[in-house]
Amino acid sequence: RHPRLLDVVTRIMEEPPVLFQDMALLKPPHIGREKPWHQDHAYFDLPLETLVMGAWIALDEATTENGCMIIVPGSHRQGPVVHFKRRDWQICDTQVNNQRAVAVPLEPGGTLLFHSLIHHGTPTNNSGLRRRAVQFHYRPQSS
């Protein structure tokens, strides 16, 4: 509900956003598991053409060692892809262009805004540092 966050999401969506999901994301030191490649939209009961935005906010420093977000820029343009039940509900590893993957380390309070169809995941936390984050998903008011 922070006005600056809602202002940015409103400008991108070109209409008022509605928060429809919030999540706490925890990766304890040494045992925080990976979240394989996926698209968040695969988990929603919304029409595929609905613009959904995620806001991933680091509560602790998020680094490549403790499991920061990894994204494939531009992958949302491919549209929805099939997800399979493997290590998790995920995109098949061979269907993701890892050569273009980019890690997104964040300081506490840092925020990554992303399209719900972007290919992304987080690696295992092999460090001695915890990694906590919150994530919010917004849809347009008209959907």
GROMACS .gro file of N, CA and C in nm:
model
  429
    1ARG      N    1   0.080  -0.121   0.000
    1ARG     CA    2   0.000   0.000   0.000
    1ARG      C    3   0.084   0.127   0.000
    2HIS      N    4   0.214   0.109  -0.008
    2HIS     CA    5   0.301   0.226  -0.007
    2HIS      C    6   0.271   0.311  -0.131
    3PRO      N    7   0.247   0.441  -0.112
    3PRO     CA    8   0.208   0.527  -0.225
    3PRO      C    9   0.306   0.526  -0.342
    4ARG      N   10   0.436   0.524  -0.314
    4ARG     CA   11   0.534   0.526  -0.423
    4ARG      C   12   0.530   0.397  -0.504
    5LEU      N   13   0.515   0.283  -0.435
    5LEU     CA   14   0.505   0.155  -0.505
    5LEU      C   15   0.378   0.151  -0.590
    6LEU      N   16   0.266   0.190  -0.531
    6LEU     CA   17   0.140   0.189  -0.605
    6LEU      C   18   0.142   0.285  -0.723
    7ASP      N   19   0.212   0.397  -0.708
    7ASP     CA   20   0.222   0.493  -0.818
    7ASP      C   21   0.295   0.431  -0.937
    8VAL      N   22   0.405   0.363  -0.912
    8VAL     CA   23   0.481   0.300  -1.019
    8VAL      C   24   0.400   0.190  -1.085
    9VAL      N   25   0.337   0.106  -1.005
    9VAL     CA   26   0.256  -0.004  -1.061
    9VAL      C   27   0.138   0.052  -1.141
   10THR      N   28   0.076   0.157  -1.093
   10THR     CA   29  -0.035   0.220  -1.165
   10THR      C   30   0.012   0.273  -1.300
   11ARG      N   31   0.128   0.337  -1.302
   11ARG     CA   32   0.179   0.391  -1.428
   11ARG      C   33   0.208   0.281  -1.529
   12ILE      N   34   0.264   0.170  -1.482
   12ILE     CA   35   0.295   0.059  -1.572
   12ILE      C   36   0.166  -0.008  -1.622
   13MET      N   37   0.070  -0.029  -1.532
   13MET     CA   38  -0.055  -0.096  -1.569
   13MET      C   39  -0.153  -0.004  -1.641
   14GLU      N   40  -0.131   0.126  -1.628
   14GLU     CA   41  -0.218   0.228  -1.686
   14GLU      C   42  -0.359   0.224  -1.628
   15GLU      N   43  -0.371   0.175  -1.506
   15GLU     CA   44  -0.495   0.179  -1.429
   15GLU      C   45  -0.463   0.139  -1.285
   16PRO      N   46  -0.556   0.163  -1.193
   16PRO     CA   47  -0.527   0.128  -1.054
   16PRO      C   48  -0.505  -0.023  -1.036
   17PRO      N   49  -0.403  -0.060  -0.959
   17PRO     CA   50  -0.377  -0.202  -0.933
   17PRO      C   51  -0.457  -0.251  -0.813
   18VAL      N   52  -0.479  -0.383  -0.812
   18VAL     CA   53  -0.542  -0.450  -0.699
   18VAL      C   54  -0.443  -0.555  -0.647
   19LEU      N   55  -0.408  -0.547  -0.520
   19LEU     CA   56  -0.323  -0.648  -0.457
   19LEU      C   57  -0.408  -0.773  -0.438
   20PHE      N   58  -0.364  -0.886  -0.494
   20PHE     CA   59  -0.442  -1.009  -0.477
   20PHE      C   60  -0.362  -1.122  -0.414
   21GLN      N   61  -0.232  -1.100  -0.392
   21GLN     CA   62  -0.153  -1.203  -0.324
   21GLN      C   63  -0.035  -1.138  -0.255
   22ASP      N   64  -0.007  -1.186  -0.134
   22ASP     CA   65   0.116  -1.147  -0.065
   22ASP      C   66   0.182  -1.273  -0.012
   23MET      N   67   0.315  -1.270  -0.010
   23MET     CA   68   0.391  -1.389   0.028
   23MET      C   69   0.512  -1.350   0.112
   24ALA      N   70   0.547  -1.436   0.206
   24ALA     CA   71   0.674  -1.424   0.278
   24ALA      C   72   0.764  -1.533   0.222
   25LEU      N   73   0.884  -1.496   0.181
   25LEU     CA   74   0.977  -1.589   0.117
   25LEU      C   75   1.101  -1.601   0.205
   26LEU      N   76   1.126  -1.721   0.257
   26LEU     CA   77   1.233  -1.742   0.353
   26LEU      C   78   1.333  -1.844   0.301
   27LYS      N   79   1.461  -1.811   0.311
   27LYS     CA   80   1.569  -1.905   0.279
   27LYS      C   81   1.666  -1.906   0.396
   28PRO      N   82   1.650  -2.003   0.486
   28PRO     CA   83   1.741  -2.011   0.601
   28PRO      C   84   1.884  -2.041   0.556
   29PRO      N   85   1.983  -2.003   0.638
   29PRO     CA   86   2.122  -2.032   0.606
   29PRO      C   87   2.146  -2.181   0.582
   30HIS      N   88   2.221  -2.214   0.480
   30HIS     CA   89   2.269  -2.349   0.448
   30HIS      C   90   2.160  -2.446   0.402
   31ILE      N   91   2.034  -2.420   0.429
   31ILE     CA   92   1.929  -2.517   0.395
   31ILE      C   93   1.817  -2.459   0.311
   32GLY      N   94   1.823  -2.330   0.279
   32GLY     CA   95   1.718  -2.270   0.197
   32GLY      C   96   1.721  -2.328   0.056
   33ARG      N   97   1.613  -2.392   0.015
   33ARG     CA   98   1.610  -2.464  -0.112
   33ARG      C   99   1.595  -2.372  -0.232
   34GLU      N  100   1.629  -2.425  -0.348
   34GLU     CA  101   1.610  -2.350  -0.473
   34GLU      C  102   1.461  -2.338  -0.504
   35LYS      N  103   1.428  -2.238  -0.580
   35LYS     CA  104   1.296  -2.228  -0.644
   35LYS      C  105   1.328  -2.233  -0.793
   36PRO      N  106   1.301  -2.347  -0.859
   36PRO     CA  107   1.340  -2.363  -1.000
   36PRO      C  108   1.272  -2.260  -1.091
   37TRP      N  109   1.319  -2.257  -1.215
   37TRP     CA  110   1.263  -2.167  -1.315
   37TRP      C  111   1.112  -2.182  -1.324
   38HIS      N  112   1.044  -2.068  -1.326
   38HIS     CA  113   0.898  -2.069  -1.337
   38HIS      C  114   0.849  -1.932  -1.381
   39GLN      N  115   0.720  -1.926  -1.409
   39GLN     CA  116   0.649  -1.802  -1.434
   39GLN      C  117   0.542  -1.793  -1.326
   40ASP      N  118   0.533  -1.682  -1.258
   40ASP     CA  119   0.436  -1.670  -1.150
   40ASP      C  120   0.293  -1.688  -1.201
   41HIS      N  121   0.266  -1.648  -1.323
   41HIS     CA  122   0.128  -1.655  -1.375
   41HIS      C  123   0.076  -1.799  -1.376
   42ALA      N  124   0.166  -1.898  -1.380
   42ALA     CA  125   0.125  -2.038  -1.380
   42ALA      C  126   0.051  -2.076  -1.251
   43TYR      N  127   0.067  -1.998  -1.147
   43TYR     CA  128   0.005  -2.027  -1.017
   43TYR      C  129  -0.127  -1.954  -0.996
   44PHE      N  130  -0.167  -1.869  -1.090
   44PHE     CA  131  -0.285  -1.784  -1.071
   44PHE      C  132  -0.404  -1.836  -1.150
   45ASP      N  133  -0.522  -1.814  -1.096
   45ASP     CA  134  -0.646  -1.847  -1.166
   45ASP      C  135  -0.699  -1.718  -1.231
   46LEU      N  136  -0.621  -1.668  -1.326
   46LEU     CA  137  -0.655  -1.546  -1.400
   46LEU      C  138  -0.636  -1.574  -1.548
   47PRO      N  139  -0.712  -1.506  -1.635
   47PRO     CA  140  -0.689  -1.523  -1.778
   47PRO      C  141  -0.542  -1.494  -1.813
   48LEU      N  142  -0.489  -1.570  -1.909
   48LEU     CA  143  -0.348  -1.556  -1.944
   48LEU      C  144  -0.312  -1.418  -1.995
   49GLU      N  145  -0.409  -1.346  -2.051
   49GLU     CA  146  -0.380  -1.212  -2.104
   49GLU      C  147  -0.381  -1.105  -1.995
   50THR      N  148  -0.415  -1.142  -1.871
   50THR     CA  149  -0.418  -1.045  -1.762
   50THR      C  150  -0.275  -1.002  -1.727
   51LEU      N  151  -0.252  -0.872  -1.727
   51LEU     CA  152  -0.122  -0.820  -1.684
   51LEU      C  153  -0.113  -0.834  -1.532
   52VAL      N  154  -0.017  -0.911  -1.486
   52VAL     CA  155   0.008  -0.925  -1.343
   52VAL      C  156   0.152  -0.884  -1.318
   53MET      N  157   0.170  -0.802  -1.216
   53MET     CA  158   0.304  -0.756  -1.178
   53MET      C  159   0.340  -0.807  -1.040
   54GLY      N  160   0.462  -0.850  -1.027
   54GLY     CA  161   0.515  -0.889  -0.898
   54GLY      C  162   0.608  -0.781  -0.846
   55ALA      N  163   0.606  -0.762  -0.715
   55ALA     CA  164   0.701  -0.672  -0.647
   55ALA      C  165   0.772  -0.758  -0.543
   56TRP      N  166   0.900  -0.785  -0.568
   56TRP     CA  167   0.983  -0.868  -0.480
   56TRP      C  168   1.069  -0.774  -0.399
   57ILE      N  169   1.051  -0.770  -0.267
   57ILE     CA  170   1.118  -0.674  -0.180
   57ILE      C  171   1.208  -0.748  -0.082
   58ALA      N  172   1.337  -0.719  -0.088
   58ALA     CA  173   1.433  -0.783   0.001
   58ALA      C  174   1.421  -0.727   0.143
   59LEU      N  175   1.413  -0.815   0.240
   59LEU     CA  176   1.416  -0.774   0.381
   59LEU      C  177   1.557  -0.787   0.437
   60ASP      N  178   1.632  -0.884   0.386
   60ASP     CA  179   1.774  -0.900   0.415
   60ASP      C  180   1.848  -0.875   0.285
   61GLU      N  181   1.979  -0.857   0.293
   61GLU     CA  182   2.056  -0.847   0.170
   61GLU      C  183   2.036  -0.976   0.090
   62ALA      N  184   2.004  -0.963  -0.037
   62ALA     CA  185   1.985  -1.078  -0.126
   62ALA      C  186   2.104  -1.083  -0.221
   63THR      N  187   2.182  -1.189  -0.211
   63THR     CA  188   2.305  -1.204  -0.290
   63THR      C  189   2.297  -1.333  -0.371
   64THR      N  190   2.392  -1.350  -0.461
   64THR     CA  191   2.396  -1.475  -0.537
   64THR      C  192   2.426  -1.593  -0.445
   65GLU      N  193   2.495  -1.569  -0.336
   65GLU     CA  194   2.529  -1.677  -0.243
   65GLU      C  195   2.409  -1.721  -0.158
   66ASN      N  196   2.319  -1.627  -0.123
   66ASN     CA  197   2.208  -1.665  -0.035
   66ASN      C  198   2.074  -1.674  -0.107
   67GLY      N  199   2.074  -1.668  -0.240
   67GLY     CA  200   1.952  -1.697  -0.313
   67GLY      C  201   1.875  -1.579  -0.368
   68CYS      N  202   1.945  -1.480  -0.423
   68CYS     CA  203   1.873  -1.367  -0.484
   68CYS      C  204   1.799  -1.415  -0.610
   69MET      N  205   1.710  -1.332  -0.658
   69MET     CA  206   1.634  -1.363  -0.778
   69MET      C  207   1.725  -1.366  -0.900
   70ILE      N  208   1.701  -1.464  -0.986
   70ILE     CA  209   1.767  -1.474  -1.116
   70ILE      C  210   1.656  -1.464  -1.221
   71ILE      N  211   1.673  -1.377  -1.319
   71ILE     CA  212   1.569  -1.359  -1.421
   71ILE      C  213   1.630  -1.376  -1.562
   72VAL      N  214   1.543  -1.401  -1.657
   72VAL     CA  215   1.583  -1.401  -1.797
   72VAL      C  216   1.514  -1.281  -1.861
   73PRO      N  217   1.588  -1.170  -1.880
   73PRO     CA  218   1.526  -1.049  -1.934
   73PRO      C  219   1.456  -1.076  -2.068
   74GLY      N  220   1.336  -1.020  -2.083
   74GLY     CA  221   1.261  -1.032  -2.207
   74GLY      C  222   1.186  -1.162  -2.225
   75SER      N  223   1.205  -1.258  -2.137
   75SER     CA  224   1.142  -1.390  -2.154
   75SER      C  225   0.989  -1.383  -2.143
   76HIS      N  226   0.935  -1.278  -2.082
   76HIS     CA  227   0.789  -1.264  -2.071
   76HIS      C  228   0.725  -1.249  -2.209
   77ARG      N  229   0.803  -1.206  -2.307
   77ARG     CA  230   0.750  -1.188  -2.443
   77ARG      C  231   0.719  -1.320  -2.512
   78GLN      N  232   0.772  -1.431  -2.460
   78GLN     CA  233   0.741  -1.564  -2.515
   78GLN      C  234   0.600  -1.608  -2.481
   79GLY      N  235   0.539  -1.541  -2.385
   79GLY     CA  236   0.406  -1.581  -2.339
   79GLY      C  237   0.415  -1.696  -2.241
   80PRO      N  238   0.300  -1.753  -2.205
   80PRO     CA  239   0.300  -1.862  -2.108
   80PRO      C  240   0.365  -1.988  -2.165
   81VAL      N  241   0.438  -2.058  -2.080
   81VAL     CA  242   0.498  -2.186  -2.119
   81VAL      C  243   0.448  -2.295  -2.024
   82VAL      N  244   0.458  -2.418  -2.069
   82VAL     CA  245   0.410  -2.532  -1.991
   82VAL      C  246   0.500  -2.551  -1.869
   83HIS      N  247   0.438  -2.577  -1.754
   83HIS     CA  248   0.509  -2.609  -1.631
   83HIS      C  249   0.487  -2.757  -1.599
   84PHE      N  250   0.588  -2.818  -1.539
   84PHE     CA  251   0.584  -2.960  -1.505
   84PHE      C  252   0.610  -2.978  -1.356
   85LYS      N  253   0.561  -3.086  -1.301
   85LYS     CA  254   0.590  -3.122  -1.162
   85LYS      C  255   0.721  -3.201  -1.163
   86ARG      N  256   0.831  -3.136  -1.128
   86ARG     CA  257   0.962  -3.201  -1.119
   86ARG      C  258   1.013  -3.180  -0.976
   87ARG      N  259   1.113  -3.093  -0.961
   87ARG     CA  260   1.159  -3.059  -0.827
   87ARG      C  261   1.056  -2.970  -0.758
   88ASP      N  262   0.974  -2.905  -0.838
   88ASP     CA  263   0.870  -2.812  -0.795
   88ASP      C  264   0.779  -2.799  -0.916
   89TRP      N  265   0.679  -2.715  -0.911
   89TRP     CA  266   0.599  -2.683  -1.028
   89TRP      C  267   0.680  -2.583  -1.107
   90GLN      N  268   0.735  -2.623  -1.222
   90GLN     CA  269   0.840  -2.544  -1.284
   90GLN      C  270   0.841  -2.557  -1.435
   91ILE      N  271   0.917  -2.467  -1.499
   91ILE     CA  272   0.948  -2.479  -1.641
   91ILE      C  273   1.058  -2.585  -1.652
   92CYS      N  274   1.048  -2.669  -1.754
   92CYS     CA  275   1.153  -2.769  -1.778
   92CYS      C  276   1.287  -2.695  -1.793
   93ASP      N  277   1.390  -2.740  -1.724
   93ASP     CA  278   1.520  -2.672  -1.724
   93ASP      C  279   1.574  -2.650  -1.865
   94THR      N  280   1.548  -2.743  -1.957
   94THR     CA  281   1.600  -2.731  -2.092
   94THR      C  282   1.524  -2.628  -2.175
   95GLN      N  283   1.413  -2.576  -2.125
   95GLN     CA  284   1.332  -2.478  -2.197
   95GLN      C  285   1.365  -2.333  -2.158
   96VAL      N  286   1.466  -2.313  -2.073
   96VAL     CA  287   1.504  -2.179  -2.028
   96VAL      C  288   1.639  -2.143  -2.087
   97ASN      N  289   1.648  -2.025  -2.144
   97ASN     CA  290   1.773  -1.977  -2.203
   97ASN      C  291   1.862  -1.920  -2.092
   98ASN      N  292   1.938  -2.008  -2.026
   98ASN     CA  293   2.023  -1.967  -1.913
   98ASN      C  294   2.135  -1.871  -1.953
   99GLN      N  295   2.172  -1.868  -2.081
   99GLN     CA  296   2.282  -1.781  -2.123
   99GLN      C  297   2.247  -1.634  -2.102
  100ARG      N  298   2.120  -1.601  -2.102
  100ARG     CA  299   2.078  -1.462  -2.085
  100ARG      C  300   2.038  -1.433  -1.939
  101ALA      N  301   2.049  -1.530  -1.851
  101ALA     CA  302   2.005  -1.511  -1.712
  101ALA      C  303   2.090  -1.405  -1.642
  102VAL      N  304   2.022  -1.328  -1.557
  102VAL     CA  305   2.087  -1.219  -1.483
  102VAL      C  306   2.048  -1.230  -1.336
  103ALA      N  307   2.147  -1.227  -1.248
  103ALA     CA  308   2.120  -1.222  -1.104
  103ALA      C  309   2.080  -1.080  -1.067
  104VAL      N  310   1.987  -1.069  -0.971
  104VAL     CA  311   1.940  -0.938  -0.926
  104VAL      C  312   1.964  -0.927  -0.775
  105PRO      N  313   2.089  -0.900  -0.733
  105PRO     CA  314   2.114  -0.880  -0.591
  105PRO      C  315   2.048  -0.750  -0.545
  106LEU      N  316   1.999  -0.751  -0.422
  106LEU     CA  317   1.931  -0.634  -0.367
  106LEU      C  318   1.975  -0.609  -0.223
  107GLU      N  319   1.984  -0.483  -0.188
  107GLU     CA  320   2.003  -0.443  -0.049
  107GLU      C  321   1.869  -0.453   0.023
  108PRO      N  322   1.866  -0.459   0.156
  108PRO     CA  323   1.738  -0.458   0.227
  108PRO      C  324   1.654  -0.338   0.183
  109GLY      N  325   1.529  -0.364   0.150
  109GLY     CA  326   1.439  -0.261   0.101
  109GLY      C  327   1.441  -0.246  -0.049
  110GLY      N  328   1.541  -0.305  -0.116
  110GLY     CA  329   1.546  -0.301  -0.261
  110GLY      C  330   1.430  -0.379  -0.320
  111THR      N  331   1.379  -0.332  -0.434
  111THR     CA  332   1.259  -0.391  -0.492
  111THR      C  333   1.281  -0.424  -0.639
  112LEU      N  334   1.238  -0.542  -0.679
  112LEU     CA  335   1.236  -0.583  -0.819
  112LEU      C  336   1.091  -0.592  -0.862
  113LEU      N  337   1.053  -0.513  -0.962
  113LEU     CA  338   0.920  -0.523  -1.023
  113LEU      C  339   0.933  -0.606  -1.148
  114PHE      N  340   0.843  -0.703  -1.167
  114PHE     CA  341   0.855  -0.791  -1.282
  114PHE      C  342   0.720  -0.842  -1.330
  115HIS      N  343   0.714  -0.873  -1.459
  115HIS     CA  344   0.597  -0.927  -1.526
  115HIS      C  345   0.579  -1.073  -1.481
  116SER      N  346   0.455  -1.115  -1.464
  116SER     CA  347   0.429  -1.250  -1.413
  116SER      C  348   0.467  -1.360  -1.511
  117LEU      N  349   0.500  -1.327  -1.635
  117LEU     CA  350   0.542  -1.428  -1.731
  117LEU      C  351   0.694  -1.435  -1.748
  118ILE      N  352   0.769  -1.352  -1.677
  118ILE     CA  353   0.915  -1.357  -1.691
  118ILE      C  354   0.966  -1.487  -1.628
  119HIS      N  355   1.062  -1.549  -1.694
  119HIS     CA  356   1.124  -1.671  -1.641
  119HIS      C  357   1.217  -1.628  -1.528
  120HIS      N  358   1.197  -1.688  -1.412
  120HIS     CA  359   1.281  -1.653  -1.298
  120HIS      C  360   1.286  -1.768  -1.197
  121GLY      N  361   1.379  -1.759  -1.105
  121GLY     CA  362   1.394  -1.856  -0.998
  121GLY      C  363   1.497  -1.805  -0.900
  122THR      N  364   1.519  -1.883  -0.795
  122THR     CA  365   1.621  -1.847  -0.697
  122THR      C  366   1.702  -1.971  -0.662
  123PRO      N  367   1.834  -1.957  -0.650
  123PRO     CA  368   1.918  -2.073  -0.617
  123PRO      C  369   1.911  -2.108  -0.468
  124THR      N  370   1.967  -2.222  -0.437
  124THR     CA  371   1.980  -2.267  -0.298
  124THR      C  372   2.063  -2.167  -0.218
  125ASN      N  373   2.029  -2.152  -0.091
  125ASN     CA  374   2.110  -2.068  -0.002
  125ASN      C  375   2.219  -2.155   0.059
  126ASN      N  376   2.339  -2.142   0.008
  126ASN     CA  377   2.453  -2.217   0.061
  126ASN      C  378   2.536  -2.135   0.158
  127SER      N  379   2.492  -2.014   0.186
  127SER     CA  380   2.569  -1.924   0.272
  127SER      C  381   2.526  -1.939   0.418
  128GLY      N  382   2.594  -1.867   0.503
  128GLY     CA  383   2.559  -1.862   0.644
  128GLY      C  384   2.460  -1.750   0.676
  129LEU      N  385   2.410  -1.682   0.573
  129LEU     CA  386   2.320  -1.568   0.592
  129LEU      C  387   2.178  -1.604   0.551
  130ARG      N  388   2.081  -1.562   0.630
  130ARG     CA  389   1.941  -1.584   0.590
  130ARG      C  390   1.906  -1.488   0.478
  131ARG      N  391   1.803  -1.525   0.402
  131ARG     CA  392   1.751  -1.437   0.298
  131ARG      C  393   1.599  -1.436   0.309
  132ARG      N  394   1.547  -1.323   0.354
  132ARG     CA  395   1.403  -1.306   0.367
  132ARG      C  396   1.357  -1.199   0.268
  133ALA      N  397   1.238  -1.221   0.215
  133ALA     CA  398   1.180  -1.124   0.123
  133ALA      C  399   1.028  -1.133   0.134
  134VAL      N  400   0.962  -1.030   0.089
  134VAL     CA  401   0.816  -1.035   0.072
  134VAL      C  402   0.789  -1.011  -0.075
  135GLN      N  403   0.679  -1.068  -0.121
  135GLN     CA  404   0.641  -1.051  -0.261
  135GLN      C  405   0.493  -1.020  -0.268
  136PHE      N  406   0.460  -0.923  -0.351
  136PHE     CA  407   0.321  -0.883  -0.372
  136PHE      C  408   0.288  -0.899  -0.519
  137HIS      N  409   0.167  -0.945  -0.547
  137HIS     CA  410   0.120  -0.956  -0.685
  137HIS      C  411  -0.001  -0.865  -0.704
  138TYR      N  412   0.005  -0.789  -0.813
  138TYR     CA  413  -0.100  -0.694  -0.847
  138TYR      C  414  -0.159  -0.728  -0.982
  139ARG      N  415  -0.288  -0.708  -0.993
  139ARG     CA  416  -0.361  -0.720  -1.121
  139ARG      C  417  -0.432  -0.588  -1.145
  140PRO      N  418  -0.470  -0.559  -1.270
  140PRO     CA  419  -0.545  -0.435  -1.297
  140PRO      C  420  -0.684  -0.442  -1.232
  141GLN      N  421  -0.732  -0.328  -1.191
  141GLN     CA  422  -0.863  -0.320  -1.129
  141GLN      C  423  -0.972  -0.373  -1.223
  142SER      N  424  -0.953  -0.358  -1.353
  142SER     CA  425  -1.055  -0.400  -1.449
  142SER      C  426  -1.059  -0.551  -1.473
  143SER      N  427  -0.961  -0.625  -1.425
  143SER     CA  428  -0.960  -0.770  -1.452
  143SER      C  429  -1.042  -0.846  -1.350
   0.00000   0.00000   0.00000
